[in-house]
Short mmCIF file of C-alpha atoms in Angstrom, two decimals:
data_model
loop_
_atom_site.label_atom_id
_atom_site.label_comp_id
_atom_site.label_asym_id
_atom_site.label_seq_id
_atom_site.Cartn_x
_atom_site.Cartn_y
_atom_site.Cartn_z
CA UNK A 305 -36.22 42.46 12.52
CA UNK A 306 -33.91 44.93 14.23
CA UNK A 307 -34.56 43.23 17.56
CA UNK A 308 -33.70 39.83 16.06
CA UNK A 309 -30.40 41.20 14.70
CA UNK A 310 -29.56 42.63 18.12
CA UNK A 311 -30.26 39.26 19.77
CA UNK A 312 -28.11 37.42 17.18
CA UNK A 313 -25.30 39.92 17.69
CA UNK A 314 -25.44 39.44 21.47
CA UNK A 315 -25.38 35.66 21.09
CA UNK A 316 -22.39 35.80 18.75
CA UNK A 317 -20.58 38.22 21.03
CA UNK A 318 -21.19 35.98 24.02
CA UNK A 319 -20.04 32.94 22.05
CA UNK A 320 -16.83 34.66 21.02
CA UNK A 321 -16.25 35.78 24.60
CA UNK A 322 -16.53 32.18 25.81
CA UNK A 323 -14.17 30.99 23.07
CA UNK A 324 -11.70 33.72 23.99
CA UNK A 325 -11.34 32.24 27.47
CA UNK A 326 -9.57 29.21 26.03
CA UNK A 327 -6.39 29.04 23.97
CA UNK A 328 -4.67 26.07 22.42
CA UNK A 329 -1.04 25.27 23.03
CA UNK A 330 1.30 25.05 20.07
CA UNK A 331 3.10 22.05 21.57
CA UNK A 332 2.82 20.09 24.77
CA UNK A 333 2.54 19.81 27.61
CA UNK A 334 5.15 17.21 28.48
CA UNK A 335 6.50 16.15 31.87
CA UNK A 336 10.19 15.76 32.58
CA UNK A 337 12.80 16.05 35.35
CA UNK A 338 10.61 14.00 37.68
CA UNK A 339 11.76 13.38 41.25
CA UNK A 340 10.16 12.39 44.54
CA UNK A 341 9.16 15.96 45.37
CA UNK A 342 9.07 17.87 42.06
CA UNK A 343 8.63 17.75 38.30
CA UNK A 344 8.76 20.13 35.32
CA UNK A 345 5.84 20.92 33.01
CA UNK A 346 6.93 22.22 29.59
CA UNK A 347 4.86 23.57 26.70
CA UNK A 348 4.78 26.16 23.93
CA UNK A 349 2.13 28.88 23.62
CA UNK A 350 1.24 30.37 20.25
CA UNK A 351 2.03 33.87 21.49
CA UNK A 352 4.28 35.21 24.27
CA UNK A 353 2.39 34.84 27.52
CA UNK A 354 2.60 34.98 31.29
CA UNK A 355 1.51 31.50 32.32
CA UNK A 356 1.21 29.33 35.39
CA UNK A 357 0.39 25.75 36.30
CA UNK A 358 -2.24 24.98 38.91
CA UNK A 359 -1.64 21.75 40.84
CA UNK A 360 -3.90 19.83 43.22
CA UNK A 361 -3.82 16.43 44.85
CA UNK A 362 -5.59 13.72 42.87
CA UNK A 363 -7.86 13.02 45.83
CA UNK A 364 -11.16 12.38 44.08
CA UNK A 365 -12.62 15.76 44.97
CA UNK A 366 -13.65 18.32 42.39
CA UNK A 367 -11.01 20.90 41.53
CA UNK A 368 -12.64 23.64 43.58
CA UNK A 369 -13.15 21.46 46.66
CA UNK A 370 -9.46 20.69 47.05
CA UNK A 371 -6.47 22.93 47.74
CA UNK A 372 -4.57 23.86 44.62
CA UNK A 373 -1.34 25.82 44.21
CA UNK A 374 -0.08 28.07 41.44
CA UNK A 375 3.46 27.64 40.08
CA UNK A 376 5.21 30.13 37.81
CA UNK A 377 8.45 30.05 35.88
CA UNK A 378 10.72 32.63 37.47
CA UNK A 379 14.13 34.08 36.65
CA UNK A 380 15.97 35.86 39.48
CA UNK A 381 12.73 36.66 41.27
CA UNK A 382 10.64 37.70 38.28
CA UNK A 383 7.94 35.74 36.49
CA UNK A 384 9.12 34.87 33.01
CA UNK A 385 7.19 35.45 29.78
CA UNK A 386 7.66 33.91 26.35
CA UNK A 387 6.50 31.05 24.12
CA UNK A 388 8.49 28.19 25.63
CA UNK A 389 7.53 27.60 29.24
CA UNK A 390 9.27 25.39 31.79
CA UNK A 391 7.44 25.46 35.10
CA UNK A 392 8.82 23.53 38.05
CA UNK A 393 6.29 22.10 40.47
CA UNK A 394 7.81 21.59 43.94
CA UNK A 395 6.99 20.62 47.51
CA UNK A 396 5.33 17.32 46.59
CA UNK A 397 5.04 13.96 48.37
CA UNK A 398 6.88 10.85 47.10
CA UNK A 399 4.68 8.36 45.26
CA UNK A 400 1.66 10.70 45.24
CA UNK A 401 -0.63 11.56 42.32
CA UNK A 402 -1.34 15.17 41.35
CA UNK A 403 -3.58 16.93 38.86
CA UNK A 404 -2.40 19.93 36.91
CA UNK A 405 -3.96 22.55 34.62
CA UNK A 406 -2.43 25.39 32.62
CA UNK A 407 -3.57 29.03 32.77
CA UNK A 408 -2.15 32.32 31.57
CA UNK A 409 -2.50 35.75 30.03
CA UNK A 410 -1.33 36.66 26.55
CA UNK A 411 1.27 39.43 26.45
CA UNK A 412 -0.17 42.39 24.54
CA UNK A 413 2.40 45.17 24.97
CA UNK A 414 5.68 45.23 26.89
CA UNK A 415 7.00 48.53 25.53
CA UNK A 416 6.34 50.36 28.80
CA UNK A 417 8.44 48.70 31.53
CA UNK A 418 6.11 50.11 34.18
CA UNK A 419 2.79 49.19 32.57
CA UNK A 420 2.98 45.84 30.77
CA UNK A 421 -0.32 45.04 29.08
CA UNK A 422 -1.85 41.54 29.20
CA UNK A 423 -5.01 39.98 27.88
CA UNK A 424 -7.61 38.37 30.16
CA UNK A 425 -6.90 35.22 32.19
CA UNK A 426 -7.51 32.08 30.13
CA UNK A 427 -6.98 28.36 30.38
CA UNK A 428 -4.80 26.74 27.75
CA UNK A 429 -6.55 23.74 26.25
CA UNK A 430 -5.01 20.54 24.94
CA UNK A 431 -6.58 17.11 24.65
CA UNK A 432 -7.31 17.06 28.39
CA UNK A 433 -8.49 19.86 30.63
CA UNK A 434 -6.42 18.44 33.46
CA UNK A 435 -3.74 15.74 33.64
CA UNK A 436 -2.59 13.41 36.39
CA UNK A 437 1.04 12.66 37.19
CA UNK A 438 2.68 10.58 39.90
CA UNK A 439 5.93 11.45 41.63
CA UNK A 440 8.81 9.01 41.97
CA UNK A 441 9.21 7.05 45.19
CA UNK A 442 12.39 5.18 46.12
CA UNK A 443 10.35 3.07 48.54
CA UNK A 444 8.23 1.63 45.73
CA UNK A 445 8.69 -2.11 45.27
CA UNK A 446 8.47 -2.01 41.45
CA UNK A 447 9.53 0.25 38.62
CA UNK A 448 8.38 -0.11 35.02
CA UNK A 449 9.29 1.90 31.94
CA UNK A 450 9.35 1.79 28.14
CA UNK A 451 12.29 2.75 25.92
CA UNK A 452 12.69 3.63 22.26
CA UNK A 453 15.68 4.92 20.31
CA UNK A 454 16.92 5.74 16.82
CA UNK A 455 13.56 6.77 15.40
CA UNK A 456 15.29 9.26 13.04
CA UNK A 457 12.13 11.15 12.00
CA UNK A 458 10.06 7.96 11.59
CA UNK A 459 7.04 9.39 13.39
CA UNK A 460 4.61 6.72 12.22
CA UNK A 461 6.79 3.90 13.54
CA UNK A 462 7.47 5.80 16.76
CA UNK A 463 3.76 6.34 17.39
CA UNK A 464 2.91 2.72 16.62
CA UNK A 465 5.56 1.40 18.99
CA UNK A 466 4.56 3.65 21.86
CA UNK A 467 0.84 2.98 21.44
CA UNK A 468 1.51 -0.41 23.01
CA UNK A 469 3.24 0.86 26.13
CA UNK A 470 1.81 0.13 29.56
CA UNK A 471 0.01 3.28 30.65
CA UNK A 472 0.97 2.54 34.26
CA UNK A 473 4.66 3.01 33.37
CA UNK A 474 6.69 5.23 35.67
CA UNK A 475 8.45 6.94 32.76
CA UNK A 476 9.39 6.84 29.08
CA UNK A 477 13.08 6.57 28.24
CA UNK A 478 14.06 8.22 24.96
CA UNK A 479 17.51 6.77 24.38
CA UNK A 480 18.85 9.01 21.66
CA UNK A 481 18.56 9.84 17.96
CA UNK A 482 14.81 10.32 18.02
CA UNK A 483 15.61 12.91 15.35
CA UNK A 484 18.45 12.96 12.80
CA UNK A 485 19.20 16.65 13.34
CA UNK A 486 17.57 19.66 14.96
CA UNK A 487 16.87 21.70 11.86
CA UNK A 488 14.37 23.77 13.85
CA UNK A 489 12.52 23.65 17.14
CA UNK A 490 9.40 22.72 15.16
CA UNK A 491 11.28 19.73 13.75
CA UNK A 492 12.30 18.61 17.23
CA UNK A 493 8.76 18.98 18.56
CA UNK A 494 7.10 17.32 15.57
CA UNK A 495 9.21 14.19 15.74
CA UNK A 496 10.05 13.94 19.44
CA UNK A 497 6.89 14.88 21.32
CA UNK A 498 3.97 14.95 18.89
CA UNK A 499 3.96 11.16 18.25
CA UNK A 500 3.66 10.57 22.01
CA UNK A 501 1.72 13.69 22.97
CA UNK A 502 -0.98 11.73 24.83
CA UNK A 503 1.54 9.79 26.90
CA UNK A 504 4.03 12.60 27.55
CA UNK A 505 1.52 14.91 29.25
CA UNK A 506 1.20 12.43 32.13
CA UNK A 507 4.10 9.96 31.89
CA UNK A 508 7.49 11.61 32.60
CA UNK A 509 10.12 11.72 29.85
CA UNK A 510 13.66 10.60 30.70
CA UNK A 511 16.01 11.76 27.97
CA UNK A 512 19.34 10.30 26.95
CA UNK A 513 20.88 12.37 24.15
CA UNK A 514 22.08 10.64 21.01
CA UNK A 515 24.87 11.80 18.73
CA UNK A 516 22.37 13.14 16.17
CA UNK A 517 20.58 15.55 18.52
CA UNK A 518 23.72 17.69 18.60
CA UNK A 519 23.37 18.42 14.88
CA UNK A 520 21.29 20.95 12.95
CA UNK A 521 20.75 24.70 13.07
CA UNK A 522 18.72 24.61 16.30
CA UNK A 523 20.87 22.08 18.16
CA UNK A 524 21.39 24.62 20.95
CA UNK A 525 17.63 24.81 21.59
CA UNK A 526 17.43 21.11 22.50
CA UNK A 527 18.78 21.32 26.10
CA UNK A 528 15.96 23.67 27.15
CA UNK A 529 13.42 21.01 26.17
CA UNK A 530 14.87 18.44 28.57
CA UNK A 531 15.72 19.99 31.96
CA UNK A 532 17.62 17.64 34.24
CA UNK A 533 18.77 17.58 37.89
CA UNK A 534 22.29 18.60 36.85
CA UNK A 535 21.44 20.93 33.98
CA UNK A 536 23.42 18.56 31.74
CA UNK A 537 22.62 15.53 29.57
CA UNK A 538 24.13 13.34 32.28
CA UNK A 539 22.43 12.84 35.63
CA UNK A 540 21.12 10.26 38.09
CA UNK A 541 17.68 9.57 39.53
CA UNK A 542 16.03 6.92 41.67
CA UNK A 543 12.71 5.16 41.30
CA UNK A 544 11.83 2.24 43.51
CA UNK A 545 14.56 -0.41 43.71
CA UNK A 546 16.54 1.01 40.78
CA UNK A 547 19.08 3.81 40.62
CA UNK A 548 19.53 5.12 37.09
CA UNK A 549 22.49 6.96 35.64
CA UNK A 550 21.90 8.64 32.28
CA UNK A 551 25.08 9.34 30.32
CA UNK A 552 25.97 11.11 27.09
CA UNK A 553 28.67 9.82 24.73
CA UNK A 554 28.46 12.95 22.56
CA UNK A 555 29.35 12.70 18.90
CA UNK A 556 30.71 9.42 17.56
CA UNK A 557 33.71 10.74 15.61
CA UNK A 558 36.82 12.71 16.70
CA UNK A 559 36.35 16.44 17.28
CA UNK A 560 38.59 17.23 14.31
CA UNK A 561 36.32 15.36 11.86
CA UNK A 562 35.33 17.46 8.85
CA UNK A 563 31.62 16.76 9.46
CA UNK A 564 31.66 19.04 12.52
CA UNK A 565 33.08 22.07 10.69
CA UNK A 566 35.36 22.93 13.58
CA UNK A 567 32.51 23.20 16.12
CA UNK A 568 33.03 20.01 18.18
CA UNK A 569 34.58 19.97 21.64
CA UNK A 570 33.30 16.65 22.91
CA UNK A 571 36.61 15.41 24.31
CA UNK A 572 36.50 18.14 26.94
CA UNK A 573 32.79 17.51 27.53
CA UNK A 574 33.27 13.78 28.09
CA UNK A 575 36.21 14.38 30.45
CA UNK A 576 34.01 16.67 32.56
CA UNK A 577 31.26 14.05 32.54
CA UNK A 578 33.71 11.35 33.66
CA UNK A 579 34.80 13.44 36.64
CA UNK A 580 31.16 14.03 37.58
CA UNK A 581 30.38 10.30 37.25
CA UNK A 582 33.10 9.27 39.70
CA UNK A 583 31.33 11.25 42.43
CA UNK A 584 27.70 10.71 41.38
CA UNK A 585 27.75 6.92 41.73
CA UNK A 586 28.91 7.25 45.34
CA UNK A 587 25.89 9.30 46.41
CA UNK A 588 23.73 7.49 48.98
CA UNK A 589 20.53 7.26 46.92
CA UNK A 590 22.45 5.72 44.05
CA UNK A 591 24.86 3.47 45.95
CA UNK A 592 22.14 2.00 48.21
CA UNK A 593 19.80 0.87 45.40
CA UNK A 594 19.27 -2.90 44.92
CA UNK A 595 19.76 -2.45 41.15
CA UNK A 596 21.76 0.07 39.14
CA UNK A 597 21.01 0.73 35.47
CA UNK A 598 22.90 2.88 32.98
CA UNK A 599 21.13 4.45 30.00
CA UNK A 600 23.46 5.70 27.27
CA UNK A 601 22.82 5.95 23.53
CA UNK A 602 26.25 4.62 22.53
CA UNK A 603 27.10 1.37 24.36
CA UNK A 604 30.44 0.52 25.94
CA UNK A 605 31.22 -2.13 23.33
CA UNK A 606 34.98 -2.19 22.76
CA UNK A 607 35.59 -4.17 19.57
CA UNK A 608 37.27 -3.58 16.20
CA UNK A 609 34.11 -2.01 14.77
CA UNK A 610 33.83 0.59 17.53
CA UNK A 611 34.16 4.22 16.47
CA UNK A 612 36.00 6.90 18.40
CA UNK A 613 33.55 7.83 21.14
CA UNK A 614 32.51 4.23 21.69
CA UNK A 615 36.11 3.25 22.35
CA UNK A 616 36.58 6.26 24.62
CA UNK A 617 33.58 5.54 26.84
CA UNK A 618 34.50 1.84 27.01
CA UNK A 619 38.01 2.69 28.15
CA UNK A 620 37.04 5.52 30.51
CA UNK A 621 33.43 5.19 31.67
CA UNK A 622 33.28 1.42 31.91
CA UNK A 623 35.74 1.06 34.82
CA UNK A 624 33.72 3.55 36.88
CA UNK A 625 30.46 1.80 36.01
CA UNK A 626 31.97 -1.56 36.93
CA UNK A 627 33.11 -0.28 40.30
CA UNK A 628 29.70 1.29 40.92
CA UNK A 629 27.98 -2.10 40.49
CA UNK A 630 25.98 -1.35 37.35
CA UNK A 631 23.84 -4.39 36.53
CA UNK A 632 22.40 -3.39 33.15
CA UNK A 633 23.28 -0.99 30.34
CA UNK A 634 20.54 0.04 27.89
CA UNK A 635 21.67 1.52 24.58
CA UNK A 636 20.85 2.06 20.92
CA UNK A 637 22.97 3.60 18.13
CA UNK A 638 23.61 0.40 16.16
CA UNK A 639 20.10 0.04 14.69
CA UNK A 640 20.07 -3.68 15.52
CA UNK A 641 19.47 -5.83 18.56
CA UNK A 642 22.64 -6.78 20.40
CA UNK A 643 23.10 -8.62 23.68
CA UNK A 644 26.35 -9.07 25.57
CA UNK A 645 26.88 -11.01 28.78
CA UNK A 646 29.01 -9.73 31.60
CA UNK A 647 32.71 -9.91 30.86
CA UNK A 648 32.47 -9.75 27.06
CA UNK A 649 34.44 -6.51 26.84
CA UNK A 650 35.53 -6.21 30.45
CA UNK A 651 32.01 -5.09 31.37
CA UNK A 652 30.69 -6.29 34.74
CA UNK A 653 27.13 -5.68 33.57
CA UNK A 654 24.78 -6.95 30.87
CA UNK A 655 24.58 -4.79 27.74
CA UNK A 656 21.30 -4.67 25.80
CA UNK A 657 21.23 -2.65 22.57
CA UNK A 658 17.72 -2.02 21.27
CA UNK A 659 17.18 -1.75 17.52
CA UNK A 660 15.42 1.06 15.65
CA UNK A 661 12.21 -0.89 15.05
CA UNK A 662 11.33 -1.96 18.58
CA UNK A 663 10.10 -0.82 21.99
CA UNK A 664 11.87 -2.16 25.06
CA UNK A 665 9.80 -2.62 28.22
CA UNK A 666 11.47 -3.17 31.58
CA UNK A 667 9.97 -4.16 34.93
CA UNK A 668 12.24 -4.26 37.97
CA UNK A 669 11.57 -5.55 41.46
CA UNK A 670 13.93 -6.02 44.38
CA UNK A 671 14.79 -9.49 43.04
CA UNK A 672 15.15 -9.06 39.29
CA UNK A 673 15.06 -7.01 36.10
CA UNK A 674 12.73 -8.30 33.38
CA UNK A 675 13.08 -7.05 29.79
CA UNK A 676 10.65 -7.68 26.94
CA UNK A 677 11.04 -6.22 23.46
CA UNK A 678 8.16 -5.68 21.01
CA UNK A 679 7.87 -4.77 17.32
CA UNK A 680 5.39 -2.33 15.75
CA UNK A 681 2.65 -4.96 15.61
CA UNK A 682 3.02 -5.79 19.29
CA UNK A 683 4.83 -9.08 18.74
CA UNK A 684 7.38 -9.98 21.40
CA UNK A 685 10.76 -10.49 19.74
CA UNK A 686 13.14 -10.84 22.69
CA UNK A 687 12.99 -11.31 26.44
CA UNK A 688 15.48 -11.80 29.24
CA UNK A 689 15.58 -11.81 33.00
CA UNK A 690 18.47 -10.53 35.08
CA UNK A 691 18.53 -11.89 38.62
CA UNK A 692 20.63 -10.86 41.57
#
């Protein structure tokens, strides 16, 4: 009997030891800030940890028969520890596919600056042991992506819409107001990434901030979840024949509005963005693209119903976008489908405003931009083609 108990104890101990080699992530991973040669992997661990991402070419070989590289998050030369992790993977090839896995060691005791204590090395498990991502490539002949906006905590609708997206898409465009306010980081994660957790771990997220994401107690935690090439909510990137500029209209009312409790300074922010835009659209990668697309939550519609920021961006951003040769603007904010031809408000580009109940899919080639819009049940509700 004693021998049996010893054997059972050994089996249980071994089982626990195996289980201890794997830890679950609290949230993530999700991919963002994609370029031709790099991307960011973000995720939350349940406890503070020293983590790294292992990356290998998706070459058909087993993990241990191909060269793989470790990437850490570093700050001024030191590997960072914490719960939120943003690890930049660099030195990649345009248009190439890569596998990644997440490993780390739980922080046990950091009280002694000369003898920090960690747990054993473990892999962090999520729904896949390893994921595959593909870098952008400006030489690609096609770009395809899906866009949603104005979900406002409607996770069920959000998940249903995105379940129909083409899994070969180059990226997912979140065009603002996915949440109504950032009451906590958990709120942001629950309603922004959890409904698309399966897609976001392999398909890059492109984020265009809405006016609502600047609200709530944890509003200042939102930028860290969406790193960008500029470190701001406005930036450019290139994929295939399309150059994209992502812009941020900020809040929709004047800074002095009582709703902001004296905390808004968006006029200064937008002025800085405008100055940046004047230079960004002249960069070679952007200016040389066959098509140029602007993603901005609030559209440049200048009519009697337009609120403060909408009028401002129409009067100030639109002339720069016109001069830059923007062909298409994709927006949300109005919670209804709107379409405006070139010249309606002095715009030299088509404006498409997606509603809050639909997913917009776009496929662009050197010759045209094709847009199809679908409801929750997968029914196509609108389509249009923009030719050269």
